[in-house]
Coordinates of C-alpha atoms in Angstrom, one line a residue:
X24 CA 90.8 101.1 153.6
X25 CA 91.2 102.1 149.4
X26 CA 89.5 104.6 148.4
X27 CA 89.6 107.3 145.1
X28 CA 91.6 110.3 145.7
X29 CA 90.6 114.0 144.7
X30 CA 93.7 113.1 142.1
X31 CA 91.4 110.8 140.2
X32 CA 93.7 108.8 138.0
X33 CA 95.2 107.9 140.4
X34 CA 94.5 105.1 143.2
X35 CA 94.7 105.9 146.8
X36 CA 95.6 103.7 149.5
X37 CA 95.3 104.2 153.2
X38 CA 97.4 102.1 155.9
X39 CA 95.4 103.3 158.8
X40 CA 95.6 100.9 161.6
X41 CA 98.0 98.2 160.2
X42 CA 101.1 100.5 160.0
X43 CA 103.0 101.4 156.5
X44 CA 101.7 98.3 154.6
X45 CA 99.0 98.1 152.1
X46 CA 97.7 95.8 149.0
X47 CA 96.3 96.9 145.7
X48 CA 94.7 95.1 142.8
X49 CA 96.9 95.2 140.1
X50 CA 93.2 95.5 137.8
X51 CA 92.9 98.5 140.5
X52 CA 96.6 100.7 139.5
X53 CA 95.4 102.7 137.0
X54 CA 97.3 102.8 133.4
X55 CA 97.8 106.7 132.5
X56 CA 99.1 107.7 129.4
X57 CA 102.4 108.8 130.1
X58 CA 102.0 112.4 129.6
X59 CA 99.2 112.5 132.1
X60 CA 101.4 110.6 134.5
X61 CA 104.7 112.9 134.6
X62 CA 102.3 115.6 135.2
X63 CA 100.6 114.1 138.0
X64 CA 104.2 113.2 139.3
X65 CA 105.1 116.9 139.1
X66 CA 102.2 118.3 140.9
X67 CA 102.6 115.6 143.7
X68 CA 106.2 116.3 144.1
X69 CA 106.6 120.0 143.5
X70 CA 105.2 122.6 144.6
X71 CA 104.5 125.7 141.4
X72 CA 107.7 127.1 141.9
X73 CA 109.5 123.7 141.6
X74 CA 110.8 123.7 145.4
X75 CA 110.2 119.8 146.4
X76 CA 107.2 119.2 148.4
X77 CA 108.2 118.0 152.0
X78 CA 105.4 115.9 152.8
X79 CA 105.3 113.9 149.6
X80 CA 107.6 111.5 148.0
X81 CA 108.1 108.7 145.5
X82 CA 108.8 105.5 147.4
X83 CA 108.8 103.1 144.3
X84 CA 109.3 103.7 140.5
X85 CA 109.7 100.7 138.6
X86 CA 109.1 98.7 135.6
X87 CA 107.9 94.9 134.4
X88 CA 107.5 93.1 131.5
X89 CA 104.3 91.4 130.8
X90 CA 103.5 88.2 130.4
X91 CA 104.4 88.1 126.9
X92 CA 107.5 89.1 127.6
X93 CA 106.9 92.6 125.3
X94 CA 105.4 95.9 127.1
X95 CA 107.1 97.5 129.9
X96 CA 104.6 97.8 132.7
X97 CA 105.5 100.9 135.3
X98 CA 104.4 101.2 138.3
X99 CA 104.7 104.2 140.8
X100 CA 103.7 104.9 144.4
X101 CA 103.7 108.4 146.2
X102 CA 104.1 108.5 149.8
X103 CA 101.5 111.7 151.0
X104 CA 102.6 112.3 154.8
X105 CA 100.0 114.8 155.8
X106 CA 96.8 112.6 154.3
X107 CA 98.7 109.1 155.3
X108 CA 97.8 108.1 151.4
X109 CA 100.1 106.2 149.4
X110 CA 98.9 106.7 146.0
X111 CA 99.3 104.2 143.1
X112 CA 99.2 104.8 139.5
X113 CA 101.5 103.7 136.1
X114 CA 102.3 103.9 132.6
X115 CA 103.2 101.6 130.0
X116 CA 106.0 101.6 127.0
X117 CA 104.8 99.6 124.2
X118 CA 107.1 97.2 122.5
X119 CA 106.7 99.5 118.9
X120 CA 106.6 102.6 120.9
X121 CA 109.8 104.8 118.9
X122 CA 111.7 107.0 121.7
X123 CA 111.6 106.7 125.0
X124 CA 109.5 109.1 127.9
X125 CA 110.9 112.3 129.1
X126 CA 113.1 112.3 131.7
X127 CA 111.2 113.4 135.0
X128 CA 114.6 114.0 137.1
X129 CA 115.1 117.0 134.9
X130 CA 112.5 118.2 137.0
X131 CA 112.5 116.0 140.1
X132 CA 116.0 115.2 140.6
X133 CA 115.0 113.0 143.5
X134 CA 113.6 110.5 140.3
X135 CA 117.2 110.1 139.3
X136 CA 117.8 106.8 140.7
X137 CA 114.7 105.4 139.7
X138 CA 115.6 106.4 136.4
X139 CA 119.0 105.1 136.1
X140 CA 118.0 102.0 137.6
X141 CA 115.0 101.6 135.0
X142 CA 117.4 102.3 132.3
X143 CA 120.2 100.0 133.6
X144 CA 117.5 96.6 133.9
X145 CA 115.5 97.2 130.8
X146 CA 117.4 99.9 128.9
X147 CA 115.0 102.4 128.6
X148 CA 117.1 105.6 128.7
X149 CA 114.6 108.8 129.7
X150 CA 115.0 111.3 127.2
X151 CA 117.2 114.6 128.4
X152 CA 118.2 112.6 131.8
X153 CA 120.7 114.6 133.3
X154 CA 122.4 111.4 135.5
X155 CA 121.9 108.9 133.3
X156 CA 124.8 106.5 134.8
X157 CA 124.6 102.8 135.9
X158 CA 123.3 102.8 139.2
X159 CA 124.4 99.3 140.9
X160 CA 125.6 97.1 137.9
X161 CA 123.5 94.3 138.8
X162 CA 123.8 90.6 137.5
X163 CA 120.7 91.0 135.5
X164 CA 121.6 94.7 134.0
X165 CA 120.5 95.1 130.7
X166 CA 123.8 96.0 128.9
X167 CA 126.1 93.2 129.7
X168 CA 128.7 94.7 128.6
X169 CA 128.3 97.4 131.1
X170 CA 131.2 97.0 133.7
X171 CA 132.0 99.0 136.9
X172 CA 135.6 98.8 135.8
X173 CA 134.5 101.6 133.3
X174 CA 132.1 103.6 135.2
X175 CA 131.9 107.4 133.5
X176 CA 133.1 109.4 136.4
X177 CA 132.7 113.3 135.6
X178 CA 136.2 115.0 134.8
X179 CA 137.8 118.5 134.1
X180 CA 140.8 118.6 131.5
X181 CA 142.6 121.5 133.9
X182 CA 145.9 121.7 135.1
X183 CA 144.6 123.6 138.2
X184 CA 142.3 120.1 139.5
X185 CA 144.1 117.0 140.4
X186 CA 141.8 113.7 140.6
X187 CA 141.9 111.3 144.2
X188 CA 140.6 107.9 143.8
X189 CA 139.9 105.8 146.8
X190 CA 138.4 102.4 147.1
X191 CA 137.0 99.9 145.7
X192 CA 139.3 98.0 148.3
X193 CA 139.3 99.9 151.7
X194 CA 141.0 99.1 154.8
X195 CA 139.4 97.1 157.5
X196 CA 135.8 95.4 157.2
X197 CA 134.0 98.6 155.0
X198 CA 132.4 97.1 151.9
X199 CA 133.8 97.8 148.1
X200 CA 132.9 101.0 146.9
X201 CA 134.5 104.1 144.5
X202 CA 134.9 107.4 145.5
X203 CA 136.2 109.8 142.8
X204 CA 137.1 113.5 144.1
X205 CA 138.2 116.0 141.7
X206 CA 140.0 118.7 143.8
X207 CA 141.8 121.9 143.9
X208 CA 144.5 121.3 146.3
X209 CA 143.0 120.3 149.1
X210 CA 139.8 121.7 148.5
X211 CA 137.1 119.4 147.3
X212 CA 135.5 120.5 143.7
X213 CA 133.3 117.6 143.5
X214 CA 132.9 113.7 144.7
X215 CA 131.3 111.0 142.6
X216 CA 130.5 108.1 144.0
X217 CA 130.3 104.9 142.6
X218 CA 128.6 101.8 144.0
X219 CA 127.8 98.1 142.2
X220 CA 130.8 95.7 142.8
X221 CA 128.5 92.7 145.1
X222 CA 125.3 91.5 142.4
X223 CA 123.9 89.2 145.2
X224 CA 120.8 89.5 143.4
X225 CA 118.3 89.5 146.6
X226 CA 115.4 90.6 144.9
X227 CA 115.9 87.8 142.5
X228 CA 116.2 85.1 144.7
X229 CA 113.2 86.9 147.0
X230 CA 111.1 86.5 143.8
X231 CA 112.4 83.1 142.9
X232 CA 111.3 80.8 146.0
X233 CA 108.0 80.3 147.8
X234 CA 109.8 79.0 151.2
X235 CA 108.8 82.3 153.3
X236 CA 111.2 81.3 155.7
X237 CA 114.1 81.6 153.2
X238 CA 112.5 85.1 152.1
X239 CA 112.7 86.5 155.7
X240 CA 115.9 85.5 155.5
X241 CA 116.8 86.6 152.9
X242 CA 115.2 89.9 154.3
X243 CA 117.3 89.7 157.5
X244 CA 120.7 90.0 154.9
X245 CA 120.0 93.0 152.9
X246 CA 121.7 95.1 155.2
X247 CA 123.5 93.6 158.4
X248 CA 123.0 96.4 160.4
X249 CA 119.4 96.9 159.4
X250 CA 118.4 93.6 160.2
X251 CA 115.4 94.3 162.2
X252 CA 114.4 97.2 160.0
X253 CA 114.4 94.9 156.8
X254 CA 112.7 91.9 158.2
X255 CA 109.8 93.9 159.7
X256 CA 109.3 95.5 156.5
X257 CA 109.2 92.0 154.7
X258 CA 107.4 90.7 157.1
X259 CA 104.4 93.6 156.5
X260 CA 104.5 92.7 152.7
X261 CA 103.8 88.9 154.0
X262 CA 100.9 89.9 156.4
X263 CA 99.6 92.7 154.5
X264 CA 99.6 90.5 151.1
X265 CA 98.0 87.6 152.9
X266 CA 95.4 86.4 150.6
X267 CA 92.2 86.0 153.7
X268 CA 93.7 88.9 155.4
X269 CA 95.3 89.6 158.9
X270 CA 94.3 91.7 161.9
X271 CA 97.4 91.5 163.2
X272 CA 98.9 91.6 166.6
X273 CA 99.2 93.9 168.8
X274 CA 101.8 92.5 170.8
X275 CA 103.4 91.8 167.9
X276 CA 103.6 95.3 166.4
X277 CA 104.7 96.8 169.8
X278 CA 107.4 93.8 169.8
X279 CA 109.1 95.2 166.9
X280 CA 108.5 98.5 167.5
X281 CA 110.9 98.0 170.4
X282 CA 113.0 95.8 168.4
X283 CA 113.4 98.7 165.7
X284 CA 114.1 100.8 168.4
X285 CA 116.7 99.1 170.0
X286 CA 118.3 98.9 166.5
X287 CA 118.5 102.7 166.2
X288 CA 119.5 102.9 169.6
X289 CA 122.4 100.9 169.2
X290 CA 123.3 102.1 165.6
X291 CA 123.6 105.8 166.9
X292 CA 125.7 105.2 169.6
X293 CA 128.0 102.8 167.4
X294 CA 128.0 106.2 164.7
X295 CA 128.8 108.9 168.2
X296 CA 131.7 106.4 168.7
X297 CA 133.1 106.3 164.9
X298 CA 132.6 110.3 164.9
X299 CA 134.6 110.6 167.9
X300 CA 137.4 108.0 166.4
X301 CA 137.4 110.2 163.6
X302 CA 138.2 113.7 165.3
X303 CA 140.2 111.7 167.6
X304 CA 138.3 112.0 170.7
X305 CA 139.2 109.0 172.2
X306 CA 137.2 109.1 175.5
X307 CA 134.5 109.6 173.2
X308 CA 135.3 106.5 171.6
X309 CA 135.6 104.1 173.9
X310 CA 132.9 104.9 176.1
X311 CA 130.2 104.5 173.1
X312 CA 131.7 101.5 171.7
X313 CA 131.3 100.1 175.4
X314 CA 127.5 101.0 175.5
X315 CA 127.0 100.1 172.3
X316 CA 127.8 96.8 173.2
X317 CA 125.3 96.3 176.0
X318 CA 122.8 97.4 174.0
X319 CA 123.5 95.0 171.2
X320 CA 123.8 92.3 174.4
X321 CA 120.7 92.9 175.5
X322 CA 119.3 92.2 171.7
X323 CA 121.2 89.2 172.0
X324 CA 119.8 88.1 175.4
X325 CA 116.0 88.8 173.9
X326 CA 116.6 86.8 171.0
X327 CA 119.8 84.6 170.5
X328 CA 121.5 87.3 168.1
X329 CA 123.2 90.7 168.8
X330 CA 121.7 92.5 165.3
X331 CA 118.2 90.9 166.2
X332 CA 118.1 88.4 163.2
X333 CA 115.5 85.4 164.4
X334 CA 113.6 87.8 166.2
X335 CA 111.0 89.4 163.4
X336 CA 108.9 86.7 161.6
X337 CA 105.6 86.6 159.8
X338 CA 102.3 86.6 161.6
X339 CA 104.2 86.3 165.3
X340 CA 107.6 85.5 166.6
X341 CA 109.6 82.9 168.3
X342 CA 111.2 84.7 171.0
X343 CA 108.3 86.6 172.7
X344 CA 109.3 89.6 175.3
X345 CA 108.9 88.3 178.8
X346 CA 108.5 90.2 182.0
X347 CA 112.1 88.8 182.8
X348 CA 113.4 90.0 179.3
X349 CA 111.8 93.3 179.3
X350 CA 113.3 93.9 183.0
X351 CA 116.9 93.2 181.7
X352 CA 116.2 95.8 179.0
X353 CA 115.2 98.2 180.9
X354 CA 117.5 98.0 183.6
X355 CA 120.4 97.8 180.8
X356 CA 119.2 100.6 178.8
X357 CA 118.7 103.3 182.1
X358 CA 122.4 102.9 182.6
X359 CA 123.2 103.1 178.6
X360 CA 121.3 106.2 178.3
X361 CA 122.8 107.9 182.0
X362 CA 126.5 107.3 180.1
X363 CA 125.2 108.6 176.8
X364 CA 124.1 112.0 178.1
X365 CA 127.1 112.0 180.4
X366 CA 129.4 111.4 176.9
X367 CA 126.9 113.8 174.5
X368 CA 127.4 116.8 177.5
X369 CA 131.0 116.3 177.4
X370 CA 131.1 116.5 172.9
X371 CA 128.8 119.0 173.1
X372 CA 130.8 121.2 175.8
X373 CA 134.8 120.4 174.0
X374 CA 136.1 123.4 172.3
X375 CA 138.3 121.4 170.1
X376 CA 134.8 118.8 169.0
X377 CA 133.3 121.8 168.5
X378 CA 136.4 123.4 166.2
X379 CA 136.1 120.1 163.9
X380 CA 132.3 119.7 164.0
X381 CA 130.7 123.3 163.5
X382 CA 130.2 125.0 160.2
X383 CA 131.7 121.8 158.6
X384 CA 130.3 119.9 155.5
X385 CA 127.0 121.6 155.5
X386 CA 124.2 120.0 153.6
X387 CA 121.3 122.4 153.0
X388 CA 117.6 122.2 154.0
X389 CA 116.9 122.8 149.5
X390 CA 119.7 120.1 148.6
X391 CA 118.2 117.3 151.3
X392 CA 114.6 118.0 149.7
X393 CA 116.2 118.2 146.2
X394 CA 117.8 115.0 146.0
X395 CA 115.0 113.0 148.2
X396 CA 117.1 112.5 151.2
X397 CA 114.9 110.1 153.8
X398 CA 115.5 109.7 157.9
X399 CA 118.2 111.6 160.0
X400 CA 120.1 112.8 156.9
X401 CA 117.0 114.5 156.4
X402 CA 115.8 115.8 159.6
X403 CA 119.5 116.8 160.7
X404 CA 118.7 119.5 157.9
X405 CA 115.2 120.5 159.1
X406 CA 113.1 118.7 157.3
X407 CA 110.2 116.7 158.9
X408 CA 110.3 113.7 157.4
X409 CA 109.5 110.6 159.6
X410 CA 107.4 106.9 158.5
X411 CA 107.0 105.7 161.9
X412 CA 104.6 109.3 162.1
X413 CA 103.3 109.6 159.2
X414 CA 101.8 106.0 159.1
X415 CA 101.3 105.0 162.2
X416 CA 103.2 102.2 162.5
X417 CA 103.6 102.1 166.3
X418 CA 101.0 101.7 168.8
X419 CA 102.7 103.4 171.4
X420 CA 101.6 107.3 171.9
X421 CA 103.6 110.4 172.1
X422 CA 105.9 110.1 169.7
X423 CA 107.5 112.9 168.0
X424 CA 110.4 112.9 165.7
X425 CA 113.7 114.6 166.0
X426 CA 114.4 117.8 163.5
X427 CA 117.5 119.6 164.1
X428 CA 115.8 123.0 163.3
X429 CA 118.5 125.6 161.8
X430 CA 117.2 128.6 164.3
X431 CA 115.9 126.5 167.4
X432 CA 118.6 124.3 167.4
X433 CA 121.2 126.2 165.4
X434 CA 121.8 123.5 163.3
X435 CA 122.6 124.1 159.6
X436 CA 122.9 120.6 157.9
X437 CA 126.9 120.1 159.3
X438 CA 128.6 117.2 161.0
X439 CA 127.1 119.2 164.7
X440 CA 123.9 118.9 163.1
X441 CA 124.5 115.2 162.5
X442 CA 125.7 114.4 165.8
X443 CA 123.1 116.3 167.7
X444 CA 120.0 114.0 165.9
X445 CA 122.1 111.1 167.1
X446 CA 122.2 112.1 170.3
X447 CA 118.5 113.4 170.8
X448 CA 117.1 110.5 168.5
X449 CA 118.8 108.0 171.2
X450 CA 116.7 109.9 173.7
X451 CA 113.7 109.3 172.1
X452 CA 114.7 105.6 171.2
X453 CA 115.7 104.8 174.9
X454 CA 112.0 106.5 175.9
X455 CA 109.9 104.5 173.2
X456 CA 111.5 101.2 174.4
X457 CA 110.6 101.5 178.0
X458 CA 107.5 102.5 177.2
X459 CA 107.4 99.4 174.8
X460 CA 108.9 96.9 177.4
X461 CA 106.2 98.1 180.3
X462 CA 103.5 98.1 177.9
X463 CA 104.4 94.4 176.8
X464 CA 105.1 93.4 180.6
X465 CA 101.4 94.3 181.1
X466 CA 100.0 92.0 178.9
X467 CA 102.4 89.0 179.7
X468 CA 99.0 87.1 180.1
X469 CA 96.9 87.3 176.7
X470 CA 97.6 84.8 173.7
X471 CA 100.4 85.2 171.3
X472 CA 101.0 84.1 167.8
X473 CA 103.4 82.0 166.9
X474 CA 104.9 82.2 163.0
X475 CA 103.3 81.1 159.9
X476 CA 105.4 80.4 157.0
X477 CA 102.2 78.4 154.8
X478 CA 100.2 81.4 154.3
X479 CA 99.1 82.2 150.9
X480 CA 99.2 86.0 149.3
X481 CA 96.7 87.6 147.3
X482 CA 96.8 86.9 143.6
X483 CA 97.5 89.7 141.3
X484 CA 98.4 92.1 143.6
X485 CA 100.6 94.8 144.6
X486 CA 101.7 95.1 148.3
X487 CA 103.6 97.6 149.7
X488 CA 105.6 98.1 153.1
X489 CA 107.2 101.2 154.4
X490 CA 108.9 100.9 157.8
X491 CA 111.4 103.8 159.4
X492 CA 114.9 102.1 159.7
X493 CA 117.7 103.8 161.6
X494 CA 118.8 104.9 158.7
X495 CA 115.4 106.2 157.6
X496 CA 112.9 105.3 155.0
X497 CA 112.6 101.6 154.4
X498 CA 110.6 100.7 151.5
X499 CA 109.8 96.8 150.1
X500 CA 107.0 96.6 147.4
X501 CA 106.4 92.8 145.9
X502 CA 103.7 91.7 142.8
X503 CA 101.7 88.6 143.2
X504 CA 101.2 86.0 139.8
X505 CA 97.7 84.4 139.2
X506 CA 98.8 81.6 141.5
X507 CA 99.8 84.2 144.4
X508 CA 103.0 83.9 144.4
X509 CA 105.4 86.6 144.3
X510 CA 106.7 87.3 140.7
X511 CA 108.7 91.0 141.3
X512 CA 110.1 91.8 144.4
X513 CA 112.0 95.7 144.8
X514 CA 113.6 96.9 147.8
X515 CA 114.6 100.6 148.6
X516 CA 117.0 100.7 151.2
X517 CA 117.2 104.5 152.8
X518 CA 121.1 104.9 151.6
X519 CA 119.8 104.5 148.0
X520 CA 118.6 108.1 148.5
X521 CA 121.0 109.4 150.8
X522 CA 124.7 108.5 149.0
X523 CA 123.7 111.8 147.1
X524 CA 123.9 113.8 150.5
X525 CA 127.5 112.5 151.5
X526 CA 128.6 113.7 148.0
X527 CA 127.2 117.2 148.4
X528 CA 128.5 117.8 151.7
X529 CA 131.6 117.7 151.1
X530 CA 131.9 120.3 148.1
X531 CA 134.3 123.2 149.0
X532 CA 135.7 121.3 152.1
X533 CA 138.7 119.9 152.6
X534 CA 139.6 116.4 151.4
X535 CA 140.4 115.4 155.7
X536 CA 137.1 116.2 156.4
X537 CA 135.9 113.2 153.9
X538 CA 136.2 110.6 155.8
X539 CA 134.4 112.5 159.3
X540 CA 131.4 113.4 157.0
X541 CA 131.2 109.5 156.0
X542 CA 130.9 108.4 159.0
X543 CA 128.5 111.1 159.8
X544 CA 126.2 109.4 157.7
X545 CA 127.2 106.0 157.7
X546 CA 125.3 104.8 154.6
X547 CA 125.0 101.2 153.5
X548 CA 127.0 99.8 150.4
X549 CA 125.2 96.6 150.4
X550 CA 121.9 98.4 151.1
X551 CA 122.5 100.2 147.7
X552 CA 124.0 97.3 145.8
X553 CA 121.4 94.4 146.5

């Protein structure tokens, strides 16, 4: 349903019963001039004493050129939790237009990367920006002459602070990626992190074919261990944008809302089992890279593929959940879960885990809000932040998200924090899909959909999708032409928020604990870098 909000200018969209996807007119997204709109983005995103609002976000901030190839067309949408609006609105910078717009990160920090990634593809460069770095160095960056190679990290001329630099190349399989600390022994001053060495281009080639099968694909490869989480949210811009409109499925929704979950579930007992590498707890170790494995088999026994790519397709699936399959599952995942508790008691109860965990890299509750931080970074420091709630994207009923609270749960935004929303957000996960697989085995009997790769999408639209990957807020956003095809694709992986939090933990600790807080949040390179 679209509707006016009591915001006026700007253009409210409600998901309701569809989950996090919705479509927009582009005639419909109004054009405010941009001092109306940077005050409309500070009262949806601030509260009058400039704390960050909790419940509201920016999702998308981007801009086009039009079809002459002259004006930069922005566009903007702002997630509202508590209404379930995502409201729509934009600006444009004409060609002639001397100076550019204030910055709105001086305000909003969490804008920054929208900023710096607006300034990097079109080089518009917000007046007083106060991070106004290359964000990703993509192929099509404005300034070609822009090179990682000479990325501006910060420095301090002092003979007191000596400089680390590791990466780009890091041992093992972990993708390129710069970290620059600036220390004072072995105390960490500051990190700077610096991401942009892959320029696949994915939103690119997204926008440059019309074979939907290639764009799920495509969608399956932005991030290998999001796989599920990427194609679903894909997948709700191809429904949601179809041009004569979907109902959708409800066997298909509850499909990959099992799918998703089984995706987390894996993923946080993979990040228990690098933690417990890290502070060299190997019982730890071994047990949850074992039951990570049987999770990730019984993916693969579902649908042909351990990280669930084949299973999540337009308009239905090929591999549908049978009564067998869903058996399997379940039977697989009562074990995982009896072993997981058994291995989270044991962490939770070892003096020495508890030594290397508690009180260390602390991110606050005012820094997680401050820079935008999305999913468990941002619930681990008490902030209730959650898609799959606040738009109802799964059908199943009593689901409630996991905050570490700092006085329920004593929890203060450190790596305890962090491991304690793994281990209670796999409790949830492993509840969710049981209740997915019985509610599915129940309805064995009624039709289902097969994919449909032929049908067309709206013309002149904007369609949005928001899904809640493991990592947290998933966010794909696409424009339609006048022949409905799709002429801007953007994709906001969750780590695009989050790479801020890593840094910021790790001020004032020591330069060992690096690598534990890291892995804390295991954030994606190639999720960043597109």
């Amino acid at each position: 349903m679209m509707e006016h909000n009591t915001l006026d200018r700007w253009f409210s969209c409600r998901p309701g019963q569809t989950g996090g996807t919705g479509r927009i007119a582009l005639a419909e997204v109004p054009m405010l001039p941009y001092p109306a709109f940077a005050a409309d983005m500070r009262v949806l995103l601030s509260e009058k004493d400039g704390t960050p609002r909790e419940g509201n976000r920016c999702v998308a901030y981007f801009a086009v050129r039009d079809a002459a190839g002259g004006d930069l067309i922005f566009y903007a949408l702002v997630a509202c939790d508590a209404t379930g609006e995502v409201l729509a609105a934009g600006h444009v910078l004409d060609y002639y237009q001397e100076g550019f717009p204030e910055s709105l990160a001086k305000d909003i920090p969490a804008m920054h990367v929208y900023e710096r990634e607006i300034a990097e593809l079109h080089g518009v460069h917000f007046t007083g920006a106060p991070w106004d770095k290359p964000l990703r160095y993509p192929y099509n960056r404005h300034h070609r002459d822009d090179s990682i190679d000479t990325y501006p990290f910060y420095s301090i001329d002092s003979r007191e602070l000596h400089e680390v630099h590791v990466g780009p190349v890091h041992a093992g399989i972990i993708e390129p990626g710069a970290f620059r600390f600036l220390c004072d022994g072995e105390r960490i001053v500051h990190l700077e992190i610096a991401l942009g060495y892959q320029h696949r281009g994915v939103e690119s080639l997204v926008a440059g074919t019309r074979n939907r099968l290639r764009q799920i694909l495509l969608g399956e490869s932005i991030a290998g261990d999001t796989a599920i989480g990427h194609a679903t949210a894909m997948a709700g811009i191809l429904e949601s944008g179809a041009a004569f409109g979907w109902q959708g499925s409800e066997l298909v929704r509850c499909e990959r809302a099992v799918a998703l979950e089984m995706e987390r579930l894996a993923v946080h007992i993979g990040d228990t089992a690098a933690l417990c590498m890290d502070i060299a707890y190997q019982t730890g170790h071994v047990a949850c890279e074992a039951l990570r494995t049987l999770v990730i088999n019984a993916m693969q026994g579902w649908c042909g593929n351990r990280f669930g790519k084949g299973l999540v397709r337009p308009f239905g699936a090929n591999h549908r959940l049978t009564l067998e399959r869903a058996k399997q599952i379940e039977t697989t995942l009562t074990e995982v879960i009896g072993r997981y508790r058994t291995v989270g008691r044991d962490l939770l109860s070892t003096p020495s885990v508890l030594a290397r965990l508690e009180g260390i890299c602390p991110v606050t509750r005012r820094q997680a809000l401050r820079v935008g931080a999305v999913g468990p970074a941002a619930r681990m420091a008490g902030i209730r932040r959650d898609t799959r709630l606040a738009y109802n994207f799964y059908p199943l009923a009593g689901f409630e998200p996991v905050v570490v609270d700092a006085e329920a749960d004593g929890g203060n935004g450190d790596l305890l924090s962090r491991l304690k929303m793994r281990l209670r957000e796999a409790e949830v996960s492993c509840a969710m899909v049981m209740a997915g697989c019985k509610e599915l085995a129940g309805r064995w009997f009624e039709e289902y959909p097969a994919p449909d790769y032929g049908r067309p999408l709206a013309r002149e639209s904007l369609v949005f999708s928001l899904v809640e990957g493991w990592r947290g807020e998933i966010c794909h956003v696409a424009l339609t032409d006048a022949e409905g095809e799709v002429s801007t694709y953007k994709v906001y992986d969750p780590s695009l928020h989050n790479w801020m939090m890593l840094a910021l933990s790790v001020r004032g600790a020591q330069i060992s604990d690096f690598p534990v807080s890291n892995k804390s949040f295991n954030l994606s390179y190639c999720g960043h870098d597109l």
